[in-house]
PDB file of C-alpha atoms in Angstrom:
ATOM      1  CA  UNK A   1     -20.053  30.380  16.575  1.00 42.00           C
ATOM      2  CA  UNK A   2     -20.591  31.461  13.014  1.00 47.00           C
ATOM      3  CA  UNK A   3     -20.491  28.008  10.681  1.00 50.00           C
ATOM      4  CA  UNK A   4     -18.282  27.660   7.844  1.00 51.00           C
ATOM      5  CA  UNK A   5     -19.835  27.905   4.515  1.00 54.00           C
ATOM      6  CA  UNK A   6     -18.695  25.922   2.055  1.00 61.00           C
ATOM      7  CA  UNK A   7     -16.282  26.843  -1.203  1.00 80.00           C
ATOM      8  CA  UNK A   8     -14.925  25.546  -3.540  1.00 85.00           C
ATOM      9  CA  UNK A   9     -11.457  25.854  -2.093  1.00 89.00           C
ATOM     10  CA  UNK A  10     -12.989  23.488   0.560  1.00 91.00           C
ATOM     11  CA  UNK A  11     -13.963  20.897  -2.226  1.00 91.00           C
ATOM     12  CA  UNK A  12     -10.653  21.150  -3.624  1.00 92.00           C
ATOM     13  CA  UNK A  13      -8.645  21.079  -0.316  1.00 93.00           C
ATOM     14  CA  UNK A  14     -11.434  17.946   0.652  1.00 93.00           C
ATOM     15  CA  UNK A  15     -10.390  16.127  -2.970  1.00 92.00           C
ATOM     16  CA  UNK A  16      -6.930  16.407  -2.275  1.00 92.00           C
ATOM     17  CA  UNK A  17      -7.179  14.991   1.151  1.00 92.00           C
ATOM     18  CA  UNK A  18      -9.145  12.324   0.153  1.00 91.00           C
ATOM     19  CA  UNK A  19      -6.703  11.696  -3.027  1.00 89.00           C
ATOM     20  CA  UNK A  20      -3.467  11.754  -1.474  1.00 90.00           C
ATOM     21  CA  UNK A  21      -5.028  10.599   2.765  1.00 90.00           C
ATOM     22  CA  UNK A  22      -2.608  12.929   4.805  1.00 90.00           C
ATOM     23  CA  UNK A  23      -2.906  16.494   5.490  1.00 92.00           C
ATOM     24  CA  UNK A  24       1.253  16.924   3.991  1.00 92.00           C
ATOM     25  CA  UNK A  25       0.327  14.906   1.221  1.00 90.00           C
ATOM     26  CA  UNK A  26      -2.558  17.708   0.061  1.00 91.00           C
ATOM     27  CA  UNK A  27      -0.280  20.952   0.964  1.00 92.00           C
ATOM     28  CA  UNK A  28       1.928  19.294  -1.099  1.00 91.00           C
ATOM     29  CA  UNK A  29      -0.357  18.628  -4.008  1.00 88.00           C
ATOM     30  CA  UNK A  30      -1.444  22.641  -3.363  1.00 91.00           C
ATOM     31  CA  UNK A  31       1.632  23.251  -3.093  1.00 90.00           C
ATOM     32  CA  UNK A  32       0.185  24.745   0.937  1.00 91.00           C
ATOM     33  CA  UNK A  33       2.002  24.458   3.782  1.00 93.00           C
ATOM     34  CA  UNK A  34       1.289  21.982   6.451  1.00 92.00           C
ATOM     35  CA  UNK A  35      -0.285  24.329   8.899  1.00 93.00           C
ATOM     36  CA  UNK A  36      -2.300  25.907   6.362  1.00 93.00           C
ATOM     37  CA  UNK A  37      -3.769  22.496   5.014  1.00 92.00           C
ATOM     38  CA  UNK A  38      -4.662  21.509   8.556  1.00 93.00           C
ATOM     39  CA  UNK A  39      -6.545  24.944   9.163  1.00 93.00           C
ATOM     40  CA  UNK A  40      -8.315  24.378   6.084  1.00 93.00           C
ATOM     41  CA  UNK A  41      -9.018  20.897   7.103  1.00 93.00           C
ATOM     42  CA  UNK A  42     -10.496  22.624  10.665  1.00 92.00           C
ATOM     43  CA  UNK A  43     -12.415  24.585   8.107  1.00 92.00           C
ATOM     44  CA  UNK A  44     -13.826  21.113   6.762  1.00 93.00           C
ATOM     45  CA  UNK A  45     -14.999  19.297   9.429  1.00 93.00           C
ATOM     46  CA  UNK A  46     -16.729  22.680  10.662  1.00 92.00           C
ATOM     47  CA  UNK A  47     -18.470  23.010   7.206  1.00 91.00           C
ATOM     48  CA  UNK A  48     -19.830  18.694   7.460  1.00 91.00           C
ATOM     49  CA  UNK A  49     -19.522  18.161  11.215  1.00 91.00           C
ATOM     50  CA  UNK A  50     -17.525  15.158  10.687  1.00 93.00           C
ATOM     51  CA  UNK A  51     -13.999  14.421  11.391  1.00 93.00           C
ATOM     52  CA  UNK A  52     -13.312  13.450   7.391  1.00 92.00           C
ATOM     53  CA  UNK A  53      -9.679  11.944   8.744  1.00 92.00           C
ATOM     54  CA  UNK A  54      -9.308  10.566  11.556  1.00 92.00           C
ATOM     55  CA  UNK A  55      -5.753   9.193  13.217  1.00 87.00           C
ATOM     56  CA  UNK A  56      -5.113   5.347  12.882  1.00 85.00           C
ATOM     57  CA  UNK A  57      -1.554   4.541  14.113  1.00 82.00           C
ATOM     58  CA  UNK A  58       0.958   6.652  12.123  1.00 79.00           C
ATOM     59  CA  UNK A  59      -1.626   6.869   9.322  1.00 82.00           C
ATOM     60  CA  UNK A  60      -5.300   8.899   8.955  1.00 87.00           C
ATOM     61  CA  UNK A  61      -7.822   7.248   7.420  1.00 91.00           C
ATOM     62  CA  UNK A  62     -11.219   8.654   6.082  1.00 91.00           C
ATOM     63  CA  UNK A  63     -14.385   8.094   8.066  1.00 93.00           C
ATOM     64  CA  UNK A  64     -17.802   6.359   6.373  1.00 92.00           C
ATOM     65  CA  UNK A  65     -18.916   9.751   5.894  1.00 92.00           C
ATOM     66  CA  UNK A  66     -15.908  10.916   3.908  1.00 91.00           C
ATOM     67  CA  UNK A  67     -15.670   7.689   1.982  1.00 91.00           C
ATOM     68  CA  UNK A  68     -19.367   8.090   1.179  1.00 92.00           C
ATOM     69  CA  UNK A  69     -19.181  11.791  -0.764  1.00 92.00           C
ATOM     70  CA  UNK A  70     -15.557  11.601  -2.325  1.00 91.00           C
ATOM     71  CA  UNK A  71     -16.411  10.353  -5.955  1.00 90.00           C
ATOM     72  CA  UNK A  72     -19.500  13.634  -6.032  1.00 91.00           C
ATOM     73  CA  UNK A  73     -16.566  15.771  -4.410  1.00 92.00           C
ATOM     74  CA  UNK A  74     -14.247  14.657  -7.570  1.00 90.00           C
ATOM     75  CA  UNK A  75     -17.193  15.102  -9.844  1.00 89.00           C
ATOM     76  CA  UNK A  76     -17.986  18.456  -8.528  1.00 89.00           C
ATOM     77  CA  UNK A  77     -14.211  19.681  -8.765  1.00 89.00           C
ATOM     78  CA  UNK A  78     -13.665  18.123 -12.308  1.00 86.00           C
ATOM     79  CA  UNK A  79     -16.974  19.995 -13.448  1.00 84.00           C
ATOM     80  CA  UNK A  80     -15.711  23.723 -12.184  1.00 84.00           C
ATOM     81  CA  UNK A  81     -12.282  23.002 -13.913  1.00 80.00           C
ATOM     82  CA  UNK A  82     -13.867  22.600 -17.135  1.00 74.00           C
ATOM     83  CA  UNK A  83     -15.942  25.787 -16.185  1.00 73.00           C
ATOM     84  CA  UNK A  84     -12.606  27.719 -16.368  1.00 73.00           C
ATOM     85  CA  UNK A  85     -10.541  25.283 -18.836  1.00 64.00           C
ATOM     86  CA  UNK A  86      -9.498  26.297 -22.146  1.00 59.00           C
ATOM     87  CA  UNK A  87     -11.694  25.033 -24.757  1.00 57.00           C
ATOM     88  CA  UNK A  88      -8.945  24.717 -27.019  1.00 65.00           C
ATOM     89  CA  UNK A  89      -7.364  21.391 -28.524  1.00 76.00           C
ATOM     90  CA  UNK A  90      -4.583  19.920 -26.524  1.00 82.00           C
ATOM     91  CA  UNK A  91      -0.611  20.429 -27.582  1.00 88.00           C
ATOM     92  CA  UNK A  92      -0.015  17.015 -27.726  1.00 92.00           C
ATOM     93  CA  UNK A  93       3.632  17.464 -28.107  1.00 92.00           C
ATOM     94  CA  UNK A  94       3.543  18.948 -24.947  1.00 93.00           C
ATOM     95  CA  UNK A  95       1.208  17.404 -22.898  1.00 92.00           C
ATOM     96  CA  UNK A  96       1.284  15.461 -20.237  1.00 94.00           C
ATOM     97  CA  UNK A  97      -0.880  12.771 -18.564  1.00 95.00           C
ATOM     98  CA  UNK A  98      -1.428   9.858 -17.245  1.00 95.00           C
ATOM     99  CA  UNK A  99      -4.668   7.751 -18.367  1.00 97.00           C
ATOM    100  CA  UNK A 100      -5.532   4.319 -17.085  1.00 95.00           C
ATOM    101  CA  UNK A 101      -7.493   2.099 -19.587  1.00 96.00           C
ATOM    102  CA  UNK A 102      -9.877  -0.819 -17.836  1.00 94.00           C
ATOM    103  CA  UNK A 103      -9.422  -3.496 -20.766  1.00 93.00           C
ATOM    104  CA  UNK A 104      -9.650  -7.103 -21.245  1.00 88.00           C
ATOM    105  CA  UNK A 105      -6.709  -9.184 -21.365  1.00 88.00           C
ATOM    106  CA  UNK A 106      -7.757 -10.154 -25.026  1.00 88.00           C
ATOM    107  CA  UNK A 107      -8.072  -6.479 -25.648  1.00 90.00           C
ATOM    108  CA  UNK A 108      -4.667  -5.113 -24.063  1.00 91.00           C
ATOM    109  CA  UNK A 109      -3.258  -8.417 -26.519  1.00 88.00           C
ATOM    110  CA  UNK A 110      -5.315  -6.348 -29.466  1.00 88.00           C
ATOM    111  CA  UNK A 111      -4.440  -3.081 -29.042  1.00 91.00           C
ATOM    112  CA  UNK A 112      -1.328  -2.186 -26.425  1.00 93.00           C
ATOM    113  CA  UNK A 113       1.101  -2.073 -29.428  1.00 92.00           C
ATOM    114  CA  UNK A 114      -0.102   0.126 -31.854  1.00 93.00           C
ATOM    115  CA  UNK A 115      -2.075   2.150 -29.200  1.00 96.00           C
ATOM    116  CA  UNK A 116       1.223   2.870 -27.597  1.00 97.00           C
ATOM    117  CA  UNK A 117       3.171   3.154 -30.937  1.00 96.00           C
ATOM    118  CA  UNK A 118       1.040   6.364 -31.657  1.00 96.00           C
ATOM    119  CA  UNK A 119       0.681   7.938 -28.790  1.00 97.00           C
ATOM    120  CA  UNK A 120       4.792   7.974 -28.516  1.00 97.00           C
ATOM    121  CA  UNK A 121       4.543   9.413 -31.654  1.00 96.00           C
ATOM    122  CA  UNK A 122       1.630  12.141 -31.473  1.00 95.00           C
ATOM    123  CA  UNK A 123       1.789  12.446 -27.505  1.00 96.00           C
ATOM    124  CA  UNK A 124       4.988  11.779 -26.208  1.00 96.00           C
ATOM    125  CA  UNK A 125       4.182  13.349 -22.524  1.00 96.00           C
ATOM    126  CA  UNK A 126       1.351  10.884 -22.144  1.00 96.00           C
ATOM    127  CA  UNK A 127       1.408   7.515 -20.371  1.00 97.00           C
ATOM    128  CA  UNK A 128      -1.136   4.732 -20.550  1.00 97.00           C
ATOM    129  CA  UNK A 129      -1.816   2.362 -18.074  1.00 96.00           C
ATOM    130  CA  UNK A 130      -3.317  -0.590 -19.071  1.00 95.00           C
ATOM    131  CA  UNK A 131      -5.596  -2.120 -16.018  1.00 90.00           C
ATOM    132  CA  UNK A 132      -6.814  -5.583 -16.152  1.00 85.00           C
ATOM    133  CA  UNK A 133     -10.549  -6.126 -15.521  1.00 80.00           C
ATOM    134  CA  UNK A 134     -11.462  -7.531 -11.727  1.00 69.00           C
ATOM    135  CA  UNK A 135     -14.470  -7.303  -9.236  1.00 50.00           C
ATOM    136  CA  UNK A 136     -14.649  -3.017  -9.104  1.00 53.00           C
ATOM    137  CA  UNK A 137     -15.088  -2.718 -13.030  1.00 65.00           C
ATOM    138  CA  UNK A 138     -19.042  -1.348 -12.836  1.00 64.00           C
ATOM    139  CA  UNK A 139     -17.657   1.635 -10.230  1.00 79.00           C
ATOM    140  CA  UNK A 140     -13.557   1.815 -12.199  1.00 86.00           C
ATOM    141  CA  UNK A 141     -15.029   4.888 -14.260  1.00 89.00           C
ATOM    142  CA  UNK A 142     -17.552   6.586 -11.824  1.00 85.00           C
ATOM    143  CA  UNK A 143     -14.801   6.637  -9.203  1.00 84.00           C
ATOM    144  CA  UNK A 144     -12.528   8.033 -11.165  1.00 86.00           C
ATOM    145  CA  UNK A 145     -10.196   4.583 -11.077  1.00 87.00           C
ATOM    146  CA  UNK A 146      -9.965   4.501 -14.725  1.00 92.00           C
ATOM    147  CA  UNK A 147     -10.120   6.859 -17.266  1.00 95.00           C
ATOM    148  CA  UNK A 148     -11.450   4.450 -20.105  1.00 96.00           C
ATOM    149  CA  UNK A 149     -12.885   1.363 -20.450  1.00 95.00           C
ATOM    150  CA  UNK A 150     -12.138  -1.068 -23.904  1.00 95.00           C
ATOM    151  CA  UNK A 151     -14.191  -4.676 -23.392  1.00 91.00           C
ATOM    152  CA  UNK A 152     -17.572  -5.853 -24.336  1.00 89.00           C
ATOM    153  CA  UNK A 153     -19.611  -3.281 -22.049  1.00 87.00           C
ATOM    154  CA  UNK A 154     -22.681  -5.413 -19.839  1.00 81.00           C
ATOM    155  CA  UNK A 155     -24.532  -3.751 -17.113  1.00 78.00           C
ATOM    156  CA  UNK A 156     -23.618  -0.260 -17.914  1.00 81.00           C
ATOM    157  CA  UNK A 157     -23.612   2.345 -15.315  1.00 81.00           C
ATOM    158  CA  UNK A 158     -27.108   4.436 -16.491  1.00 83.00           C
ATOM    159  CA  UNK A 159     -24.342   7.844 -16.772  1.00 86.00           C
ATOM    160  CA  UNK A 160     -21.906   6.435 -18.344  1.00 89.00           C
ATOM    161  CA  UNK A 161     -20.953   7.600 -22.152  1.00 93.00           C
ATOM    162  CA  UNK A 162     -20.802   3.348 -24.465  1.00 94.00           C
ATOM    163  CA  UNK A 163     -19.550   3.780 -27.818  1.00 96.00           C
ATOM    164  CA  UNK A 164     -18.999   0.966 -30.144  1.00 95.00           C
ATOM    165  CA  UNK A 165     -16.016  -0.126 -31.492  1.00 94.00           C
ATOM    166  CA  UNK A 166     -16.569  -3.439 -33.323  1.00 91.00           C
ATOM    167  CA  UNK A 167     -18.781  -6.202 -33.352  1.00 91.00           C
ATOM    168  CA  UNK A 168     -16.760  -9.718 -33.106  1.00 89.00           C
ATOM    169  CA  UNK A 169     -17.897 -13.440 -33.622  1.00 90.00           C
ATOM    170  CA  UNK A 170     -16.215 -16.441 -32.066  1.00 92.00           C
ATOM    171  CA  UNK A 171     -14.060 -18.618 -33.552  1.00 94.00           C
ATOM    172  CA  UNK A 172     -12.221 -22.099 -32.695  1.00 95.00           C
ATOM    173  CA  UNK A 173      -8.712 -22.175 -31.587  1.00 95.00           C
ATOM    174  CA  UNK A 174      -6.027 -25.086 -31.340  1.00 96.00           C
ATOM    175  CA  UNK A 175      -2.619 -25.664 -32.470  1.00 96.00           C
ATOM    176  CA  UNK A 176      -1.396 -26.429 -35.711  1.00 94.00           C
ATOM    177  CA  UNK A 177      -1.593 -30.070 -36.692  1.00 95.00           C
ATOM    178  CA  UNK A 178      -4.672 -30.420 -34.341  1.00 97.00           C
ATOM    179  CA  UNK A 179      -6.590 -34.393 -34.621  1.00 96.00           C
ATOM    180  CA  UNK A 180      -9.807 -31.657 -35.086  1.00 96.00           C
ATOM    181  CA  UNK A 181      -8.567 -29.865 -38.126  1.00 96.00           C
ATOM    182  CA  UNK A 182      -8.478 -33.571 -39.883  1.00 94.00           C
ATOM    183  CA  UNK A 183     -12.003 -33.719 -41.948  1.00 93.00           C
ATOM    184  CA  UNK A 184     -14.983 -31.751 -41.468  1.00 96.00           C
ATOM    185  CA  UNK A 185     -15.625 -29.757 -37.804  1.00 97.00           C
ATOM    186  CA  UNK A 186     -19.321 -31.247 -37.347  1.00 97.00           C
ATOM    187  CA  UNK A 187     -20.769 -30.124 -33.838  1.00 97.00           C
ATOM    188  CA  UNK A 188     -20.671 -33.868 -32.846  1.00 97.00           C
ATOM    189  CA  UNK A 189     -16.564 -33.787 -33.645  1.00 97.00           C
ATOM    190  CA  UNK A 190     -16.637 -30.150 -31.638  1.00 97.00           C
ATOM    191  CA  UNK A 191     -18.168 -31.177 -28.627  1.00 97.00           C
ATOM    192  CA  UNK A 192     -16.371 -34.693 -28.565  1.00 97.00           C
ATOM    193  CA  UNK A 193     -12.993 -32.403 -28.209  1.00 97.00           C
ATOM    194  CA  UNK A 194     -11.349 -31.647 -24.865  1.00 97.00           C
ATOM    195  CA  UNK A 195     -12.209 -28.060 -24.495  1.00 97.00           C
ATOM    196  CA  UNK A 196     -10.203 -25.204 -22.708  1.00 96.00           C
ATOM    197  CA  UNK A 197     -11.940 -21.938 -21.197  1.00 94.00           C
ATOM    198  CA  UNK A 198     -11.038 -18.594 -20.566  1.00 92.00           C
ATOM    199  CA  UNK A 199     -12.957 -17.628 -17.692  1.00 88.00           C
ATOM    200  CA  UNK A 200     -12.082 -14.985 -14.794  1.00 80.00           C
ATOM    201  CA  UNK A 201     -14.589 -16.177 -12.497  1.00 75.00           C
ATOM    202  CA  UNK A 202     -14.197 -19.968 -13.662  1.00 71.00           C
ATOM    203  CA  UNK A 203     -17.676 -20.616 -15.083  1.00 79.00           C
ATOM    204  CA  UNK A 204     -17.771 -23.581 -16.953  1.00 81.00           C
ATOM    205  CA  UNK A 205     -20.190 -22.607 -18.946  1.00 85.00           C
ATOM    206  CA  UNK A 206     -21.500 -20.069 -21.769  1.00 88.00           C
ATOM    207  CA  UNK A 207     -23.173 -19.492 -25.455  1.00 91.00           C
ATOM    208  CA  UNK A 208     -21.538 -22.568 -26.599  1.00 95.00           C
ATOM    209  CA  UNK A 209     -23.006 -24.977 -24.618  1.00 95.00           C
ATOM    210  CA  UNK A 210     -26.297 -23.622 -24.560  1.00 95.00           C
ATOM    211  CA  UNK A 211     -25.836 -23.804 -28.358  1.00 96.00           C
ATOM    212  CA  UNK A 212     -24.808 -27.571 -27.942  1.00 96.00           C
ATOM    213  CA  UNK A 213     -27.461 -28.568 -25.432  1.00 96.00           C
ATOM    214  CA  UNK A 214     -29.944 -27.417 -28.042  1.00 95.00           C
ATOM    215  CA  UNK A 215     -28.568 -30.019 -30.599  1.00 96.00           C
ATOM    216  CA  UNK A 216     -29.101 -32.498 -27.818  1.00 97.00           C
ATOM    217  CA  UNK A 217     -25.026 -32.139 -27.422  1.00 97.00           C
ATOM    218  CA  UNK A 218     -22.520 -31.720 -24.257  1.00 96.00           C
ATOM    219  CA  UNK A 219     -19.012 -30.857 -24.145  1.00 96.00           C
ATOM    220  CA  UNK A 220     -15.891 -31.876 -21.733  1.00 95.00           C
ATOM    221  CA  UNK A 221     -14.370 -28.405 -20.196  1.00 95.00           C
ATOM    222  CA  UNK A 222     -11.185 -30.447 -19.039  1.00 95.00           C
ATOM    223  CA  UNK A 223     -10.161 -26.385 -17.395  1.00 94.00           C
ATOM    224  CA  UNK A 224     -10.023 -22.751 -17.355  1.00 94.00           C
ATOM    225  CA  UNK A 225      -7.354 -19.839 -17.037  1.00 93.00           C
ATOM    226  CA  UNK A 226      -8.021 -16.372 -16.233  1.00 89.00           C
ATOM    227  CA  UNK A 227      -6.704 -14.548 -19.096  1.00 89.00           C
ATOM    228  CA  UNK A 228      -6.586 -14.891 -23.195  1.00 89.00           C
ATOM    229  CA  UNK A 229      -3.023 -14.837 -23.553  1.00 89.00           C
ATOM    230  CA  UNK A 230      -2.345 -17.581 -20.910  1.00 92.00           C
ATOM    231  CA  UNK A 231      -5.029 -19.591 -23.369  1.00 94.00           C
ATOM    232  CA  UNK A 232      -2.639 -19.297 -26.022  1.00 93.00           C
ATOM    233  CA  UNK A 233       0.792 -21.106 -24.138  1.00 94.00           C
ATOM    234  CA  UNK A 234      -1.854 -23.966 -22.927  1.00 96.00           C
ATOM    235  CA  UNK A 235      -3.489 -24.399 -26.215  1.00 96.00           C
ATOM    236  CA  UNK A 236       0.207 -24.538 -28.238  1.00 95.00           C
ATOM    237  CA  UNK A 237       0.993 -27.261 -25.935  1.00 95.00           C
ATOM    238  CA  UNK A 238      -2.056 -29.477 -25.689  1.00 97.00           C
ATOM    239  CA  UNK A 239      -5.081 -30.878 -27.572  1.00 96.00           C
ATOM    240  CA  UNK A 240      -7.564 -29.007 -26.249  1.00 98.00           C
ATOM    241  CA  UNK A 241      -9.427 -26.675 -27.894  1.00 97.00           C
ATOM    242  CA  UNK A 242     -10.140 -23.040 -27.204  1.00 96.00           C
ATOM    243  CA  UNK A 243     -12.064 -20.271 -28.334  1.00 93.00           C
ATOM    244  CA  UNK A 244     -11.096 -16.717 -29.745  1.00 89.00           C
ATOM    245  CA  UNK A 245     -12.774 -13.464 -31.049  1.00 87.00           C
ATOM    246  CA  UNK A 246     -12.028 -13.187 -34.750  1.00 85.00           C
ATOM    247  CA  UNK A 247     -10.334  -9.869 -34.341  1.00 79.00           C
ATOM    248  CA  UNK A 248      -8.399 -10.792 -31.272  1.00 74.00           C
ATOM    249  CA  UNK A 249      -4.504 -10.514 -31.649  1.00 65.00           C
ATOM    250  CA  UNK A 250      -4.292 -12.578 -35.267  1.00 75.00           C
ATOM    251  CA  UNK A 251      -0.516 -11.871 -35.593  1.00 73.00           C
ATOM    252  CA  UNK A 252       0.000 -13.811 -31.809  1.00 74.00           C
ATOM    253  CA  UNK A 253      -2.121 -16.484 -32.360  1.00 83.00           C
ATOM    254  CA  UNK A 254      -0.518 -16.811 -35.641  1.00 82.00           C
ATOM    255  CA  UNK A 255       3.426 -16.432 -34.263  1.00 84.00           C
ATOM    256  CA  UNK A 256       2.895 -19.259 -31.713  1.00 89.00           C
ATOM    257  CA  UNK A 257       1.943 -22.170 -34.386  1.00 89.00           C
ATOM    258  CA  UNK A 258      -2.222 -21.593 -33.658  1.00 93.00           C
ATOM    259  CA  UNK A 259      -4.966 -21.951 -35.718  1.00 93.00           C
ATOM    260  CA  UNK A 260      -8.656 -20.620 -35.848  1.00 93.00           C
ATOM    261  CA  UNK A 261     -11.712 -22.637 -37.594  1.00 95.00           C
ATOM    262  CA  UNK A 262     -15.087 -21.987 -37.478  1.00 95.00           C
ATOM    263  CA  UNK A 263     -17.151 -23.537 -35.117  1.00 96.00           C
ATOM    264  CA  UNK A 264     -19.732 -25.410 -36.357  1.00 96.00           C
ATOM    265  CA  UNK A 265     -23.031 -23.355 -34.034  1.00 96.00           C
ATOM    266  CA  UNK A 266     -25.151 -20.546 -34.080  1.00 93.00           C
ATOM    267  CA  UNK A 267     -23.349 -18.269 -31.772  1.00 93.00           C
ATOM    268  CA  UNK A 268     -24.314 -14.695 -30.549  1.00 92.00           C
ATOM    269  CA  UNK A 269     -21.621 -12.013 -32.094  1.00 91.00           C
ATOM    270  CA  UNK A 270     -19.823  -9.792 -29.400  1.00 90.00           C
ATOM    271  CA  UNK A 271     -19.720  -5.875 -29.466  1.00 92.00           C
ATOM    272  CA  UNK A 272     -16.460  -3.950 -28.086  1.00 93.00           C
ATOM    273  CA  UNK A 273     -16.990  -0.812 -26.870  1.00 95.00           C
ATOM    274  CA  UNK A 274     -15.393   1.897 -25.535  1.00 96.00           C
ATOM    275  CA  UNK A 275     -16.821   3.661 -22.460  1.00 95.00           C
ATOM    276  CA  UNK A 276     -15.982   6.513 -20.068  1.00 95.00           C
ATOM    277  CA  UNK A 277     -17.845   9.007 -17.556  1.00 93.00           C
ATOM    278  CA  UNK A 278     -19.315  11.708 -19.246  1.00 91.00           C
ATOM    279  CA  UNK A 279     -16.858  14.280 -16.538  1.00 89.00           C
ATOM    280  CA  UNK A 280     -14.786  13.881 -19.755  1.00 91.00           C
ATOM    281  CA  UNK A 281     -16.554  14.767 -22.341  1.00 89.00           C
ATOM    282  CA  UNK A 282     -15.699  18.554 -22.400  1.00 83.00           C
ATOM    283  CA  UNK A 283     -11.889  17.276 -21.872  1.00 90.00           C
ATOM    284  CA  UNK A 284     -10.108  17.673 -24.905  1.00 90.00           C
ATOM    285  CA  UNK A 285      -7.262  15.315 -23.834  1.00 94.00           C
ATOM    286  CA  UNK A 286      -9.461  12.644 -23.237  1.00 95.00           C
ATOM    287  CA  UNK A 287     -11.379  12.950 -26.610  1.00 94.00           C
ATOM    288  CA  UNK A 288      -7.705  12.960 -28.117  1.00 96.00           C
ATOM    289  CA  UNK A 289      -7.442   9.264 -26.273  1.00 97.00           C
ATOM    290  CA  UNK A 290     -11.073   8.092 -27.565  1.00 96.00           C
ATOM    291  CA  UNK A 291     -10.295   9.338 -31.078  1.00 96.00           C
ATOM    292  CA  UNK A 292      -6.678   7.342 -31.189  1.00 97.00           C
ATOM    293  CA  UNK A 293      -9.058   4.473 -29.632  1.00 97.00           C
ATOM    294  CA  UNK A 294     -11.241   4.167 -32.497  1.00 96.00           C
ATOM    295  CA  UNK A 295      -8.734   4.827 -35.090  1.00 94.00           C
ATOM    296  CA  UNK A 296      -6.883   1.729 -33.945  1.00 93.00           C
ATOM    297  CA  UNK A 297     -10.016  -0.288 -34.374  1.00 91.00           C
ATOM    298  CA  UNK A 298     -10.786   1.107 -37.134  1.00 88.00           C
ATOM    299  CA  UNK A 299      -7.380   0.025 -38.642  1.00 84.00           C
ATOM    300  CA  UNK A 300      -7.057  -3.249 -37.578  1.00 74.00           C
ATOM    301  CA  UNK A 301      -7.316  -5.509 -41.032  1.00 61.00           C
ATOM    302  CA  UNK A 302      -9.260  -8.442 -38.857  1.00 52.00           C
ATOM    303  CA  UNK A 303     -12.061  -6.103 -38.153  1.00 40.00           C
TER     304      UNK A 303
END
């Protein structure tokens, strides 16, 4: 029996039923119809000698195999559209996708507004999804999960394109009228407070106090949350004290009755980047969304 060589109609018919996990699903996407898709599936398993989908129940699901070469199978179709793309710079009044943006809640706070106040005005046809970080974050980009990542960038995948954004210091947070705001913020006063963190993995501990422990000094952590914006409602309502990047959503912290001070250590400054697999950097859409990116940052008045 002669073998079936591989194309790249097979890698595209293989990404799509991968993507969408059911044989209708891809002739839909390729706008095929069902007995064409499953031929070309046929044509698949022929070409790798694996079943790539297999039936589970009413469902297919992909095999190890399958699950093992779908993010170079995206890569390699991504890479032979931009062979035959246009070079040319989007239409942004007419075009239309759909980017997901791996971001800190502190950043989303930052940046959702006027991100998505000009992109509804240069690029109506274009949606963002913000994505909060969690456990997948080092493979979001390389997978194809997100199409951006805004944070402070640790542990970089060795591909992946880091550009920075701004470099941040932290600063003390607690509400107005605060017992801590009363005289001078000594480290002895700081670490005597009843301190909140914002952790998503609920360390209790960090820069500050290592910084302490060097003065010979210890804090109380009374708690954490997950998120920066949750910080804010517990902080406006309690006498513990939090901390905040300088840049970080000034008009919030501001609207709820909050107030920033310095804190009294030597503490290590924080970079934002953006970062994003370099699959995009011939796509001119993309670079449209990394450009608007920095331009934000750029005009943000606290940076």
């Amino acid at each position: 029996m002669r073998q079936t060589q591989p194309s790249l109609d097979l890698l595209i018919a293989l990404d799509a039923l991968l993507e969408e996990g059911s044989v209708s699903g891809a002739a839909l996407r390729l706008r095929l119809s069902e007995p064409a898709m499953s031929r070309t599936l046929g044509r698949i398993r022929r070409a790798m000698g694996d079943p790539i989908l297999v039936r589970s129940g009413r469902a297919m699901v992909p095999t190890p195999r399958a699950l093992a070469v779908q993010a170079e199978v995206r890569s390699l179709v991504e890479a032979a559209r931009r062979v035959f793309a246009s070079p040319a710079e989007p239409d942004l009044a007419t075009l239309r996708r759909d980017f997901a943006i791996l971001a800190s809640d502190a950043v989303i706070a930052a940046i959702a507004a006027p991100l998505l106040t000009r992109t509804v005005r240069q690029a109506p046809g274009v949606t963002l999804r913000f994505v909060p970080e969690g456990q997948t974050d080092v493979r979001a980009l390389r997978d194809g999960l997100a199409d951006l990542e805004v944070t402070v960038i640790q542990d970089a995948a060795p591909e992946t394109r880091v550009e920075l954004l701004a470099v941040d210091r932290p600063v003390g947070l607690v509400r107005a009228g605060h017992p801590l705001l009363e005289g001078p913020i000594t480290p002895e006063r700081y670490a005597d407070a009843d301190h909140l963190l914002v952790t998503r993995r609920g360390r209790l501990a960090g820069p500050i106090d290592r910084a302490l422990g060097e003065l010979g000094l210890r804090r109380r952590v009374v708690g954490t949350v997950p998120a920066f914006t949750q910080s804010l409602i517990v902080l406006r309502e309690t006498d513990l004290v939090g901390m905040v990047g300088a840049w970080q959503a000034p008009e919030a912290v501001a609207a709820l009755g909050l107030v920033t001070f310095e804190i009294p250590l030597e503490l290590p400054t924080m970079e934002i980047s953006q970062a994003w697999h370099p699959r995009h950097d011939a796509d001119a859409a993309h670079a449209w969304l990394r450009a608007t990116v920095r331009q934000v940052f750029a005009e943000q008045p606290a940076w």
